[in-house]
Short mmCIF file of C-alpha atoms in Angstrom, two decimals:
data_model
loop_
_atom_site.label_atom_id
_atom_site.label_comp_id
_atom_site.label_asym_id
_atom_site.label_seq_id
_atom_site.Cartn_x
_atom_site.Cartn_y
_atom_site.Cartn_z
CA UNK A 20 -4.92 -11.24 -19.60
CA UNK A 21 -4.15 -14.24 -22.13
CA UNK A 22 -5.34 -12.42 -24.53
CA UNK A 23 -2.82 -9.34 -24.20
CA UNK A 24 -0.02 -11.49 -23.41
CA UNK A 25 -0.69 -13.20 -26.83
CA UNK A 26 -0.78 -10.13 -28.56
CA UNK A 27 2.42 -8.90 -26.54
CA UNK A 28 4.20 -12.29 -27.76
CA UNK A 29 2.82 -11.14 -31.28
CA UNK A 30 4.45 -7.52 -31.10
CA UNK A 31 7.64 -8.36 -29.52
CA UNK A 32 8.65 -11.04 -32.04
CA UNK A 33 8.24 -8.63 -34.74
CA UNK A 34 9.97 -5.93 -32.70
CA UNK A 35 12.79 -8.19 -31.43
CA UNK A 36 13.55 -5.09 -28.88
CA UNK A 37 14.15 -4.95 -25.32
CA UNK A 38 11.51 -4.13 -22.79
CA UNK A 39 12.61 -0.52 -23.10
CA UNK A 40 11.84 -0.67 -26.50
CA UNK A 41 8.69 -2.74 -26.61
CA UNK A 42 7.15 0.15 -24.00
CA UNK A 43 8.36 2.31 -26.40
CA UNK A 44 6.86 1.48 -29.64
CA UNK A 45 3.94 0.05 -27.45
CA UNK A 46 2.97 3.27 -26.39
CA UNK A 47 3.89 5.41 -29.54
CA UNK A 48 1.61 2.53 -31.59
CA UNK A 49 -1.33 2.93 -29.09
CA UNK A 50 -0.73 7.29 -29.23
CA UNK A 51 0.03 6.69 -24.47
CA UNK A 52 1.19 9.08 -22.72
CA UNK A 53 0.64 12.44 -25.24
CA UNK A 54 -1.10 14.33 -22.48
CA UNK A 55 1.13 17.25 -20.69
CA UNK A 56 0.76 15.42 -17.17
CA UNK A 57 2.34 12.22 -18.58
CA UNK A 58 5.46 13.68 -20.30
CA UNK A 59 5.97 15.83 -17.68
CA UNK A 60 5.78 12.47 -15.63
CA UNK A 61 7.67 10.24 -17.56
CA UNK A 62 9.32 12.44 -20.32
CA UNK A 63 9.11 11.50 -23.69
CA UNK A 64 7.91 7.99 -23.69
CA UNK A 65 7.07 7.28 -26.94
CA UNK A 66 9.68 7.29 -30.00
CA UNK A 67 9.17 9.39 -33.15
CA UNK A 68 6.20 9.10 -35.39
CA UNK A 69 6.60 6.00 -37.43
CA UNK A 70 4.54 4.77 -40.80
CA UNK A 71 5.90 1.29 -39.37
CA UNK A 72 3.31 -0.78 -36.96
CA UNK A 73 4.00 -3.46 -35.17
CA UNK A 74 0.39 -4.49 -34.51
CA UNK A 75 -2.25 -5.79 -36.51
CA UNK A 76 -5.48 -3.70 -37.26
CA UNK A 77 -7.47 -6.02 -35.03
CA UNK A 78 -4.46 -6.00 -32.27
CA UNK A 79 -4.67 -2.45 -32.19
CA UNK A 80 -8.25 -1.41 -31.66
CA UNK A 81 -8.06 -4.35 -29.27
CA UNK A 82 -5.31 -2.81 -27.08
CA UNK A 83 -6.64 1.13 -27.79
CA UNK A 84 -10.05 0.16 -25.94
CA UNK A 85 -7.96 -1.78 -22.90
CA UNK A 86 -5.70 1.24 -22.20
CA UNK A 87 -8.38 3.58 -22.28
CA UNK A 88 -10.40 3.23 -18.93
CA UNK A 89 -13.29 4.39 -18.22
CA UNK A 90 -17.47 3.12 -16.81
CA UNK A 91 -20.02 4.32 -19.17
CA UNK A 92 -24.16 4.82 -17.81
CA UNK A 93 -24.72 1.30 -17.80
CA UNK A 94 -22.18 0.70 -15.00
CA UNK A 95 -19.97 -1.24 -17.74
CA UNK A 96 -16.28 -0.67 -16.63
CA UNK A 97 -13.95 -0.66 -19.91
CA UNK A 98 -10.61 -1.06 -20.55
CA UNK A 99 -10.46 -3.75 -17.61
CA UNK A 100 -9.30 -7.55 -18.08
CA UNK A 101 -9.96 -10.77 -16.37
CA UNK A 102 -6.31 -12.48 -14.75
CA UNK A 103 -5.93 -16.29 -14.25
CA UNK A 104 -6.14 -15.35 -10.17
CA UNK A 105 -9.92 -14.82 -10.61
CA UNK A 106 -9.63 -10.59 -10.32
CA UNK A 107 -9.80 -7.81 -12.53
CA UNK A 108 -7.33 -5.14 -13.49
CA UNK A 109 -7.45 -1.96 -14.97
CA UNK A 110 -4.46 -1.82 -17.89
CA UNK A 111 -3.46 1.72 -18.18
CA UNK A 112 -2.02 2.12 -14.42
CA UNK A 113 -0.46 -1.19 -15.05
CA UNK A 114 1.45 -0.27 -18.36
CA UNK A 115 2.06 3.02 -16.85
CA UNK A 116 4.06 1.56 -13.72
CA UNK A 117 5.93 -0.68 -15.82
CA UNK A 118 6.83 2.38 -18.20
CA UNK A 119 8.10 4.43 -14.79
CA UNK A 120 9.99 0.97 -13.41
CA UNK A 121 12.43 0.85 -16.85
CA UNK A 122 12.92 4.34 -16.56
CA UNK A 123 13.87 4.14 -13.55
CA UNK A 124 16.30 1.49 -13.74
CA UNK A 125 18.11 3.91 -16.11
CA UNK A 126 18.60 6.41 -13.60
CA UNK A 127 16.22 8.88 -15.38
CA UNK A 128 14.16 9.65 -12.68
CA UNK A 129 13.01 12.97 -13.03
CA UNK A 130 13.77 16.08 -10.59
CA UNK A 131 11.93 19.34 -9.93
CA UNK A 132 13.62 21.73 -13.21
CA UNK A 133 11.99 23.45 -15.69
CA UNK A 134 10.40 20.56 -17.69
CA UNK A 135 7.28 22.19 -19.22
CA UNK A 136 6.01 25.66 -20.23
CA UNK A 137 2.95 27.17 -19.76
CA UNK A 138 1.92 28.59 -23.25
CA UNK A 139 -0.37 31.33 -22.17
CA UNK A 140 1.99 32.32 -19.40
CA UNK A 141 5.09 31.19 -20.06
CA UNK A 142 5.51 29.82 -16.43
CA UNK A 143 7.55 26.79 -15.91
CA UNK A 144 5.92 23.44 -14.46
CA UNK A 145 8.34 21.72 -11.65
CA UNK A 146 7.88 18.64 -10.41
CA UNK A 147 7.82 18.74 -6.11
CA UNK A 148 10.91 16.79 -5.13
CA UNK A 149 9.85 14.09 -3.38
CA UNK A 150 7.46 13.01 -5.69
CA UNK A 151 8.23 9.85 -7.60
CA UNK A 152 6.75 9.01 -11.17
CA UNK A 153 6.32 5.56 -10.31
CA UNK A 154 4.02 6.11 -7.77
CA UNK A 155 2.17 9.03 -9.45
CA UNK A 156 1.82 7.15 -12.67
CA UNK A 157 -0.15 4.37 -10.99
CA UNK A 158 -1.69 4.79 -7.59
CA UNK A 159 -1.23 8.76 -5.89
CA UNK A 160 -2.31 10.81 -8.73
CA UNK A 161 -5.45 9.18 -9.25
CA UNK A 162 -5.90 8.29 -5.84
CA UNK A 163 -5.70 11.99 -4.82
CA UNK A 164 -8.09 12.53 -7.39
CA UNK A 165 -10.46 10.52 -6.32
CA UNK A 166 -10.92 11.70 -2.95
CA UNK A 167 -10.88 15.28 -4.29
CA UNK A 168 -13.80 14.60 -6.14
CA UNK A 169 -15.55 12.95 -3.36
CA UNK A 170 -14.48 16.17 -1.04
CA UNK A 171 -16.14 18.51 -3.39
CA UNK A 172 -18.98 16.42 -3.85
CA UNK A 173 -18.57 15.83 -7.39
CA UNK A 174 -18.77 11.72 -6.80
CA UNK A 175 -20.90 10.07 -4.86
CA UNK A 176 -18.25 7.19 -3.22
CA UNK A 177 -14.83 7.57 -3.25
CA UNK A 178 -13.32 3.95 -3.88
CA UNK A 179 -14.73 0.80 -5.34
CA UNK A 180 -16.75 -0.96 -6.27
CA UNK A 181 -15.72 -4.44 -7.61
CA UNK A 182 -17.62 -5.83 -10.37
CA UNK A 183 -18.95 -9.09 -12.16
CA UNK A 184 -17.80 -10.65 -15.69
CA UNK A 185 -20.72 -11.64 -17.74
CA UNK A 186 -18.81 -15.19 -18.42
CA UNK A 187 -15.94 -16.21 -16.91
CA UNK A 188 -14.22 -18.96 -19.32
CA UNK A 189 -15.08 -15.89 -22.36
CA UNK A 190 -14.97 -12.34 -20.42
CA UNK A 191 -16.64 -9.61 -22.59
CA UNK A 192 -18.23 -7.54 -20.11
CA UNK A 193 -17.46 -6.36 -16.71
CA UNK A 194 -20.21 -4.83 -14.94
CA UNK A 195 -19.76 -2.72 -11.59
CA UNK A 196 -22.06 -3.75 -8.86
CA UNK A 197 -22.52 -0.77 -7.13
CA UNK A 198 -22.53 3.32 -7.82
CA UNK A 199 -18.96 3.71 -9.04
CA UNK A 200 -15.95 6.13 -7.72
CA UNK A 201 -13.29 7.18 -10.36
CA UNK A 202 -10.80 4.41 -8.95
CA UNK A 203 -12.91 1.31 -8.92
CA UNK A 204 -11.67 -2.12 -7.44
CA UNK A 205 -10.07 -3.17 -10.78
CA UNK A 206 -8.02 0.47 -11.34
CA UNK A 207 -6.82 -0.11 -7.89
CA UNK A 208 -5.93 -3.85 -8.94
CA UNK A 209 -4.18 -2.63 -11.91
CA UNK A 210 -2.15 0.52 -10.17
CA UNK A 211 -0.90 -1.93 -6.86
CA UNK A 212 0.13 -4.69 -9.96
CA UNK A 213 1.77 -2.01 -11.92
CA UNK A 214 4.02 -0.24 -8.33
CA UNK A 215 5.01 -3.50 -8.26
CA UNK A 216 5.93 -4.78 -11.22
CA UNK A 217 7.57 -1.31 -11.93
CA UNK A 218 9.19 -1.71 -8.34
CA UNK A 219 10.34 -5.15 -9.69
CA UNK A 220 11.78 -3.36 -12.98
CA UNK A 221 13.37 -0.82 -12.00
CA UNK A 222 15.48 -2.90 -9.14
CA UNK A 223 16.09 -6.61 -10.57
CA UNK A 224 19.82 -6.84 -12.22
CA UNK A 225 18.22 -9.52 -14.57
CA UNK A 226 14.81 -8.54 -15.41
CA UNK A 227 12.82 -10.98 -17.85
CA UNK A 228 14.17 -10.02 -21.49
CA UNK A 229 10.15 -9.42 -22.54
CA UNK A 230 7.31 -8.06 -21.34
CA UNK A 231 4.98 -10.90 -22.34
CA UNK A 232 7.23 -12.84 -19.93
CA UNK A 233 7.41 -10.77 -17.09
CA UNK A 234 3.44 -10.58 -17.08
CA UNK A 235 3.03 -14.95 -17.30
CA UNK A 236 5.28 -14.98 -14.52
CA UNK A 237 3.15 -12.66 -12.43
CA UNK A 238 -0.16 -13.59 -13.41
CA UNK A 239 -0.97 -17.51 -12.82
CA UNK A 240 2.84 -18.40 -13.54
CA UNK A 241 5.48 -19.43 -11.02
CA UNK A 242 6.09 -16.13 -10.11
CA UNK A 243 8.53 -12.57 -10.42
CA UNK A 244 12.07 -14.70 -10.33
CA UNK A 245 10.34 -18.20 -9.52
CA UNK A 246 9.24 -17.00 -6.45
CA UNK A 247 5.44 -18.17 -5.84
CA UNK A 248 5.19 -15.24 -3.46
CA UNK A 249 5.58 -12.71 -5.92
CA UNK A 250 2.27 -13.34 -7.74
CA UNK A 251 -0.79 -11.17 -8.31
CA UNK A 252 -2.37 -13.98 -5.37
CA UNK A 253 -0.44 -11.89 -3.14
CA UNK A 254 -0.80 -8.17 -4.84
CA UNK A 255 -2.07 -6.64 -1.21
CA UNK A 256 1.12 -8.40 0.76
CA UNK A 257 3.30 -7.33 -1.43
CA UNK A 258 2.47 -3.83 -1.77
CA UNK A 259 2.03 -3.39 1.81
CA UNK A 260 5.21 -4.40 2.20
CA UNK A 261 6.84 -2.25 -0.74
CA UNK A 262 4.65 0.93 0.83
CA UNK A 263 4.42 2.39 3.99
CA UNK A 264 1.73 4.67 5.11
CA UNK A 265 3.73 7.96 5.25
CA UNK A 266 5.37 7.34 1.83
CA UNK A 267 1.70 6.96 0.15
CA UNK A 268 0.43 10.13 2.18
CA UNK A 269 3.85 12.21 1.00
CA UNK A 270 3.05 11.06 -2.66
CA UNK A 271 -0.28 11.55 -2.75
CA UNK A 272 -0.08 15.22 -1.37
CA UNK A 273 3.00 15.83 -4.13
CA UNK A 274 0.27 14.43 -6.58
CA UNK A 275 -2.45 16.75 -5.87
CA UNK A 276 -0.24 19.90 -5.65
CA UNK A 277 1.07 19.40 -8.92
CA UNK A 278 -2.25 19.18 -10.05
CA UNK A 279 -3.04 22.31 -8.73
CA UNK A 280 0.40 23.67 -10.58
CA UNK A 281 -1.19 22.14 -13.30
CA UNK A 282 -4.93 22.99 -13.65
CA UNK A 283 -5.21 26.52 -11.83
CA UNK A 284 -8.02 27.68 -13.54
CA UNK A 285 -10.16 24.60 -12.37
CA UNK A 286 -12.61 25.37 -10.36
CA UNK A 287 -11.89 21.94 -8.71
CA UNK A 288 -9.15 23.66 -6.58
CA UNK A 289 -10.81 26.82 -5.85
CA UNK A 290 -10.28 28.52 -2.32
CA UNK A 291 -8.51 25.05 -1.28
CA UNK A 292 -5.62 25.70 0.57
CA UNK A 293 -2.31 23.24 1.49
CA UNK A 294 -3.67 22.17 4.45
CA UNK A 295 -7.07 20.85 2.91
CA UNK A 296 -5.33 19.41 0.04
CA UNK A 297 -3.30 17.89 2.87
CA UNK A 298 -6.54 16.80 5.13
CA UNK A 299 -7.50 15.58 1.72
CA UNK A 300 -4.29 13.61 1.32
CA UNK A 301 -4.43 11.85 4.74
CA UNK A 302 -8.34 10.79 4.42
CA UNK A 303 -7.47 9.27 1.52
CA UNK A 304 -4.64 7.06 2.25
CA UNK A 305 -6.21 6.20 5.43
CA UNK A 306 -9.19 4.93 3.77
CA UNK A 307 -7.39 3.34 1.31
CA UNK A 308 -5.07 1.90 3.31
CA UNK A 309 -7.72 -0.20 5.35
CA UNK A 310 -10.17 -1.12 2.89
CA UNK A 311 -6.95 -2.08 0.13
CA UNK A 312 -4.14 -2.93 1.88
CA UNK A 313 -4.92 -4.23 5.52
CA UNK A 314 -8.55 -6.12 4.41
CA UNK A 315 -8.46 -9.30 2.01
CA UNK A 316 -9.52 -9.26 -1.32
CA UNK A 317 -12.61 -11.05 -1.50
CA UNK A 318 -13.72 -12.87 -4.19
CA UNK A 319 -17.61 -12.07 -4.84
CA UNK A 320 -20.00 -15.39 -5.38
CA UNK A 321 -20.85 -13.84 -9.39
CA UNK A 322 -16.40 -14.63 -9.79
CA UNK A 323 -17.01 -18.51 -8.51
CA UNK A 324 -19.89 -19.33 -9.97
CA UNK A 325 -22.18 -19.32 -6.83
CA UNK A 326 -26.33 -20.54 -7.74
CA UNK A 327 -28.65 -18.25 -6.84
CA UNK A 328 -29.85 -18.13 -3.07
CA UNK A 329 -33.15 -20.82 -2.52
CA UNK A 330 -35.81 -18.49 -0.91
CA UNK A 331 -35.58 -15.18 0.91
CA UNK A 332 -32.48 -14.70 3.41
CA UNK A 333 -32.63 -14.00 6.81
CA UNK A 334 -30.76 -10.57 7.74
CA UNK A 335 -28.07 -10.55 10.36
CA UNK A 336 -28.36 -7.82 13.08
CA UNK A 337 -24.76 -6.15 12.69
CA UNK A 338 -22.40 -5.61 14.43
CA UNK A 339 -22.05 -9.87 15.51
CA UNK A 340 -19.94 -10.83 18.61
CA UNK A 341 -18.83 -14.66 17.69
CA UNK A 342 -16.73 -15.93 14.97
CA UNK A 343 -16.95 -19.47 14.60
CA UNK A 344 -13.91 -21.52 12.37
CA UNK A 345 -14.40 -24.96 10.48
CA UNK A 346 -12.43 -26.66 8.07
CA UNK A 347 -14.72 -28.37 5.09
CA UNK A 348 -13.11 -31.77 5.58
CA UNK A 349 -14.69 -32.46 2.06
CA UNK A 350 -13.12 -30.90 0.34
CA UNK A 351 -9.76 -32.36 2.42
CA UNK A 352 -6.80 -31.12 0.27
CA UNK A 353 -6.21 -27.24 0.04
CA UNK A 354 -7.13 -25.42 -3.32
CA UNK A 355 -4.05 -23.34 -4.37
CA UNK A 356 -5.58 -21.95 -7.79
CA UNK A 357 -8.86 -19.82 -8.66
CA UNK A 358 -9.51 -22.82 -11.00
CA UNK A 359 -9.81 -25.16 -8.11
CA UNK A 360 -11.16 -23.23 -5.43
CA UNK A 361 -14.08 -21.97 -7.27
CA UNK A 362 -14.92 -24.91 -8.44
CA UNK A 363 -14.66 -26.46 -4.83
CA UNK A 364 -16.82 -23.65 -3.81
CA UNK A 365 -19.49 -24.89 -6.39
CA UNK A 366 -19.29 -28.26 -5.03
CA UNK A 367 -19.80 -27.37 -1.59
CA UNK A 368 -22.60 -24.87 -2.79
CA UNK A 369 -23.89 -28.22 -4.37
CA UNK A 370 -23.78 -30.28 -1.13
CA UNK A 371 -25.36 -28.09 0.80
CA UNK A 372 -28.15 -27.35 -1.44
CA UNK A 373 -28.77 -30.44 -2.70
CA UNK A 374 -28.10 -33.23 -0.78
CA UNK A 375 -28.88 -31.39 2.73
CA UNK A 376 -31.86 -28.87 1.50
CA UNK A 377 -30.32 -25.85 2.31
CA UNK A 378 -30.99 -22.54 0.86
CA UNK A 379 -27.40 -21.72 0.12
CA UNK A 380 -23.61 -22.48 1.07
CA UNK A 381 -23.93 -22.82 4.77
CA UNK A 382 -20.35 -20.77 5.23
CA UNK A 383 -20.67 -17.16 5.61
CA UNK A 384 -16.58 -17.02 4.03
CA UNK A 385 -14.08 -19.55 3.06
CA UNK A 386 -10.34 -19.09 3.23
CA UNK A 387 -8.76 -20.52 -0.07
CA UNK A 388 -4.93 -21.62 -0.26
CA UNK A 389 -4.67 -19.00 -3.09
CA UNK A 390 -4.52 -15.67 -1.19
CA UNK A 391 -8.08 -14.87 -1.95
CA UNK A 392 -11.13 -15.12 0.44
CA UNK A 393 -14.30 -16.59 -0.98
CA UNK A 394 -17.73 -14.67 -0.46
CA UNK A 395 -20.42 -17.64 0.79
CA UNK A 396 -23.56 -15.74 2.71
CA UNK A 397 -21.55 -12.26 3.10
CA UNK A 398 -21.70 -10.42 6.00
CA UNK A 399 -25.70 -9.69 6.03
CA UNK A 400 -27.25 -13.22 5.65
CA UNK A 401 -28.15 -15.71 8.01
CA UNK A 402 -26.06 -18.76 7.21
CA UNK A 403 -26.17 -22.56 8.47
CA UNK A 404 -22.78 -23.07 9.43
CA UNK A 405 -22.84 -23.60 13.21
CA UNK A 406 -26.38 -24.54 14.52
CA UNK A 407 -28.17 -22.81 17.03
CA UNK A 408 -25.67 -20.03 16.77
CA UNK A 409 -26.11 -18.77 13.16
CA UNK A 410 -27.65 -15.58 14.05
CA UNK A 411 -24.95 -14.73 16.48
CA UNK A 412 -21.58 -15.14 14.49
CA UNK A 413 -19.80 -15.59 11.36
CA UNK A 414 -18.87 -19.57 9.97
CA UNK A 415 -15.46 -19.08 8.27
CA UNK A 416 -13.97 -22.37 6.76
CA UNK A 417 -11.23 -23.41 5.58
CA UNK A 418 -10.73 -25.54 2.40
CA UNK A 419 -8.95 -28.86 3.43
CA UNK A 420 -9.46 -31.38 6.10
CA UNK A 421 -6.94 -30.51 9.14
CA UNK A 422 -6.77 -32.75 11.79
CA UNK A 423 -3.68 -33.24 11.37
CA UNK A 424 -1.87 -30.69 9.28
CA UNK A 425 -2.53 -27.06 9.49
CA UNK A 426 -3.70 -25.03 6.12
CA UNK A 427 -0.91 -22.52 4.66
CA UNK A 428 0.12 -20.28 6.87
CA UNK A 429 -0.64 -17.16 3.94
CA UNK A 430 -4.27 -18.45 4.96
CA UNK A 431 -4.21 -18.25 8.04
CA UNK A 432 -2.93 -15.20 8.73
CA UNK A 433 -5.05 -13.72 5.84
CA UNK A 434 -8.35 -14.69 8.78
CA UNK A 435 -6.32 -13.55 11.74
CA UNK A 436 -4.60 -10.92 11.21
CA UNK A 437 -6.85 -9.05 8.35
CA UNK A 438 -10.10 -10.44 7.66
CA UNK A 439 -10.91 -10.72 11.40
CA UNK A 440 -9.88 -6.91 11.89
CA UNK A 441 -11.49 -5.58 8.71
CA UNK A 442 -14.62 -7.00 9.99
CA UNK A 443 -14.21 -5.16 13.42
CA UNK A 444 -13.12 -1.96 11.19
CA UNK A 445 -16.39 -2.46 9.21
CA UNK A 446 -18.52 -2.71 12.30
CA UNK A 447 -19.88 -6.01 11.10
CA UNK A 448 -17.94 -7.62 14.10
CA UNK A 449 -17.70 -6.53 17.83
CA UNK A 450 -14.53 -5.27 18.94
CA UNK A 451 -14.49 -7.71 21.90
CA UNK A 452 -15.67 -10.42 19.45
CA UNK A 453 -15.30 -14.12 20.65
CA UNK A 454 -13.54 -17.14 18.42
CA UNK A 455 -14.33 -20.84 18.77
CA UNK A 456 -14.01 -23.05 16.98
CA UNK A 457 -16.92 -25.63 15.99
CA UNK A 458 -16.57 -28.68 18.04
CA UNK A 459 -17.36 -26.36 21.14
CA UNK A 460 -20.61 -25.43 20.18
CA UNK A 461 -21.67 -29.04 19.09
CA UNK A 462 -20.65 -32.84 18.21
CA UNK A 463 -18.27 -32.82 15.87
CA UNK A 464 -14.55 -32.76 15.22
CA UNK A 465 -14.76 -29.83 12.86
CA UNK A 466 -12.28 -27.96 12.50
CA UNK A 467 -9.79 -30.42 12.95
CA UNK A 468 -7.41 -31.53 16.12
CA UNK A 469 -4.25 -29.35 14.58
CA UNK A 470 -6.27 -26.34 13.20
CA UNK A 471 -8.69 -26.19 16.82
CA UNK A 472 -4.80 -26.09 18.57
CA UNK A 473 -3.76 -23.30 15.87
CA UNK A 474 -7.05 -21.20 17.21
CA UNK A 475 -6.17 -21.46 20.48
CA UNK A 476 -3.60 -18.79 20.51
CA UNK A 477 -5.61 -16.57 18.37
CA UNK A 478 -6.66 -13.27 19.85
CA UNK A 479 -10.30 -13.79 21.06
CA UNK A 480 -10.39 -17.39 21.58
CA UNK A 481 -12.21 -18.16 24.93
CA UNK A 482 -12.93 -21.77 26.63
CA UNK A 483 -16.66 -22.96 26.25
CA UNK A 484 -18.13 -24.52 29.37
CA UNK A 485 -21.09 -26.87 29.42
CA UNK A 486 -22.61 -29.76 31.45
CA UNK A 487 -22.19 -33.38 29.59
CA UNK A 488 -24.40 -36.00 30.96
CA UNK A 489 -23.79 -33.89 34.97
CA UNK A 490 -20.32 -34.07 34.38
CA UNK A 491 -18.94 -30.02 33.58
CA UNK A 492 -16.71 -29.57 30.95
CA UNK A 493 -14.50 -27.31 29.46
CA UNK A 494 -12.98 -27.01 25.61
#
């Protein structure tokens, strides 16, 4: 992302525009949006045909290959770029959502008229009324598209998967690690950043005066308007709380009946009626939804740096009923940066390997102070977190020593209220699961005076009774 951002800087000093203008000449210079679904979307984007460029030769190719997406045999996902906030985003949905955001912001949303005709038929094209080119341009079209595909049996998955960069301090190549949908993790990344951003557009009275700007600020900078909450840390809060369930499910369905209007002859849409493009519609945003919106981001152990595992692991028999919390104590002060937490999570990895001979990070997942979860053992390994009790629960720490402060409370709530539930939802957790927290299944302090009260209110926490030298006690 430092990389486009330079060449953003680059092309708007020439241009000396506004950001209306540098989307403008952006896309005419990089030939976006010429399809008949796009103008018909956003309307005529791109300026007239110009001898004048703005870019370099080098810049250009460079920024032709990011805003073309696409995974070729090899599982290589193109047109994708690494952000300081240790995930990967797809550019076209993004540039596409920031595209709809100015136009909207100009009042030129567009509303179900003539806008395009059919040249063998010479039938008109209308856009259904309720749906919004903002949300078409970067999450509903494709994600009705998606599912569609998957319905017909034309894809094998429907969503996902993430992938890994082949270095992370000089990305080249991102490789998927699994059988890929057509909206993988870092398309979805790219569409949530670009509803918001083009949310953020389209309603600020004072947006940034460039692009370049706007994009610092949102990726590893202080924030949209200096607010640290409106970071691409947060990118699942904040479009959660931009987009309710209904309004995705009304756009998506608007999405794939205009691209029935649109593609008649496909025999993609053959004998499907309203109601299955509907059924369609809901499966998908539900699924969505949960996995996207209501479950963490996770980052995988390829993104920090993890060693390989010493030896063979041990498989957990899923679903598990305990969940058992620790703080790391060493590390003692919270990571708030991708930077820092991966490299604590090398330096735990480290500890544990190294100076106590174990196979791996003992965690199974670590809660960062940067909005992310941290992968250690995953949800199918064995891990040495909590002894005598591995095989029956999951170790989630926290980074930071607590007894006497508690971590942020974005972390915390991001292992309450939706890592805790995704793992229930993913039937790698028992719905009547149990939480304790470490010092009640042996001698220690872990996971700190103030964090052990915080659990205490948590849904699932339950007492742990044993006899201490005859005496029965209770924690």
């Amino acid at each position: 992302m430092d990389s486009v951002t330079g060449v953003l800087e680059d092309f708007e000093s020439q241009l000396r525009g506004t950001p209306d203008q540098t989307v403008t000449e952006l896309f005419r210079e990089l030939e976006c949006c010429e399809d008949e679904l796009c103008q018909l979307l956003l309307g005529p984007v791109t300026s007239a045909p110009s001898d004048v460029s703005y870019l370099s030769e080098q810049q250009s190719i460079f920024l032709k290959n990011l805003v073309n997406h696409e995974v070729d045999a090899s599982l290589v996902e193109h047109g994708v770029v690494l952000t300081p906030d240790g995930t990967t985003v797809s550019l076209s949905p993004l540039l596409a959502g920031i595209a709809a955001g100015l136009q909207r912001s100009h009042k030129e949303t567009l509303h179900a008229t003539p806008l395009i005709a059919n040249s063998t038929n010479s039938s008109v094209v209308e856009l259904p009324l309720t749906l919004e080119p903002l949300f078409a341009t970067t999450i509903a079209m494709d994600l009705g598209k998606a599912f569609l595909l998957f319905h017909t049996n034309r894809s094998q998955v429907a969503l996902g998967p993430d992938g890994c960069w082949d270095s992370i301090s000089a990305p080249q190549k991102f490789t998927l690690m699994g059988a890929p949908s057509t909206l993988p993790d870092a398309f979805i990344n790219g569409a949530m950043d670009g509803l918001i951003l083009g949310t953020y557009l389209a309603e600020k009275a004072d947006p940034p005066s460039n692009l370049s700007v706007l994009l610092k600020d949102y990726y590893g900078g202080e924030g949209l308007g200096g607010e640290s909450a409106m970071q691409s840390n947060f990118r699942r809060k904040n479009f959660a709380a931009l987009v309710s369930e209904e309004k995705l499910r009304m756009q998506v369905e608007d999405s794939l009946l205009l691209l029935r209007r649109l593609n008649e002859s496909n025999p993609l849409f053959d004998g499907l009626t309203n109601e299955e493009l509907r059924s369609v519609a809901n499966q998908a945003v539900e699924e969505f939804t949960a996995l996207y919106v209501e479950c963490p981001a996770i980052i995988p152990r390829c993104m920090w740096g993890a060693r390989p595992y010493r030896g063979t692991p041990a498989q957990l028999q899923l679903p598990l009923g305990f969940v058992y919390i620790h703080h790391t104590s060493t590390p003692a002060k919270p990571c708030r940066s991708f930077p820092s937490c991966a490299a604590d999570m090398r330096s735990m990895q480290r500890f544990h390997q190294d100076f106590r001979g174990w196979d791996d990070i003992g965690y199974s997942y670590v809660a960062g102070g940067d909005g992310y979860i941290y992968q250690g053992r995953g949800w199918h390994w064995v891990g040495a977190h909590t002894r005598s009790y591995n095989t029956k629960g999951y170790g989630i720490s926290f980074i930071g020593d607590y007894m006497e402060a508690l971590p942020d409370a974005q972390s915390m709530e991001l292992v309450k209220n939706n890592f805790i539930k995704c793992a229930v939802r993913g039937s790698k957790l028992q719905a009547n699961y149990t939480i304790h927290g470490h010092r009640q299944m042996g001698n220690t302090l872990c996971p700190g005076d103030r964090l052990f009260k915080e659990i205490q209110t948590w849904k699932g926490f339950a007492e742990r009774c044993f006899t201490d030298k005859g005496v029965r006690r209770c924690i």
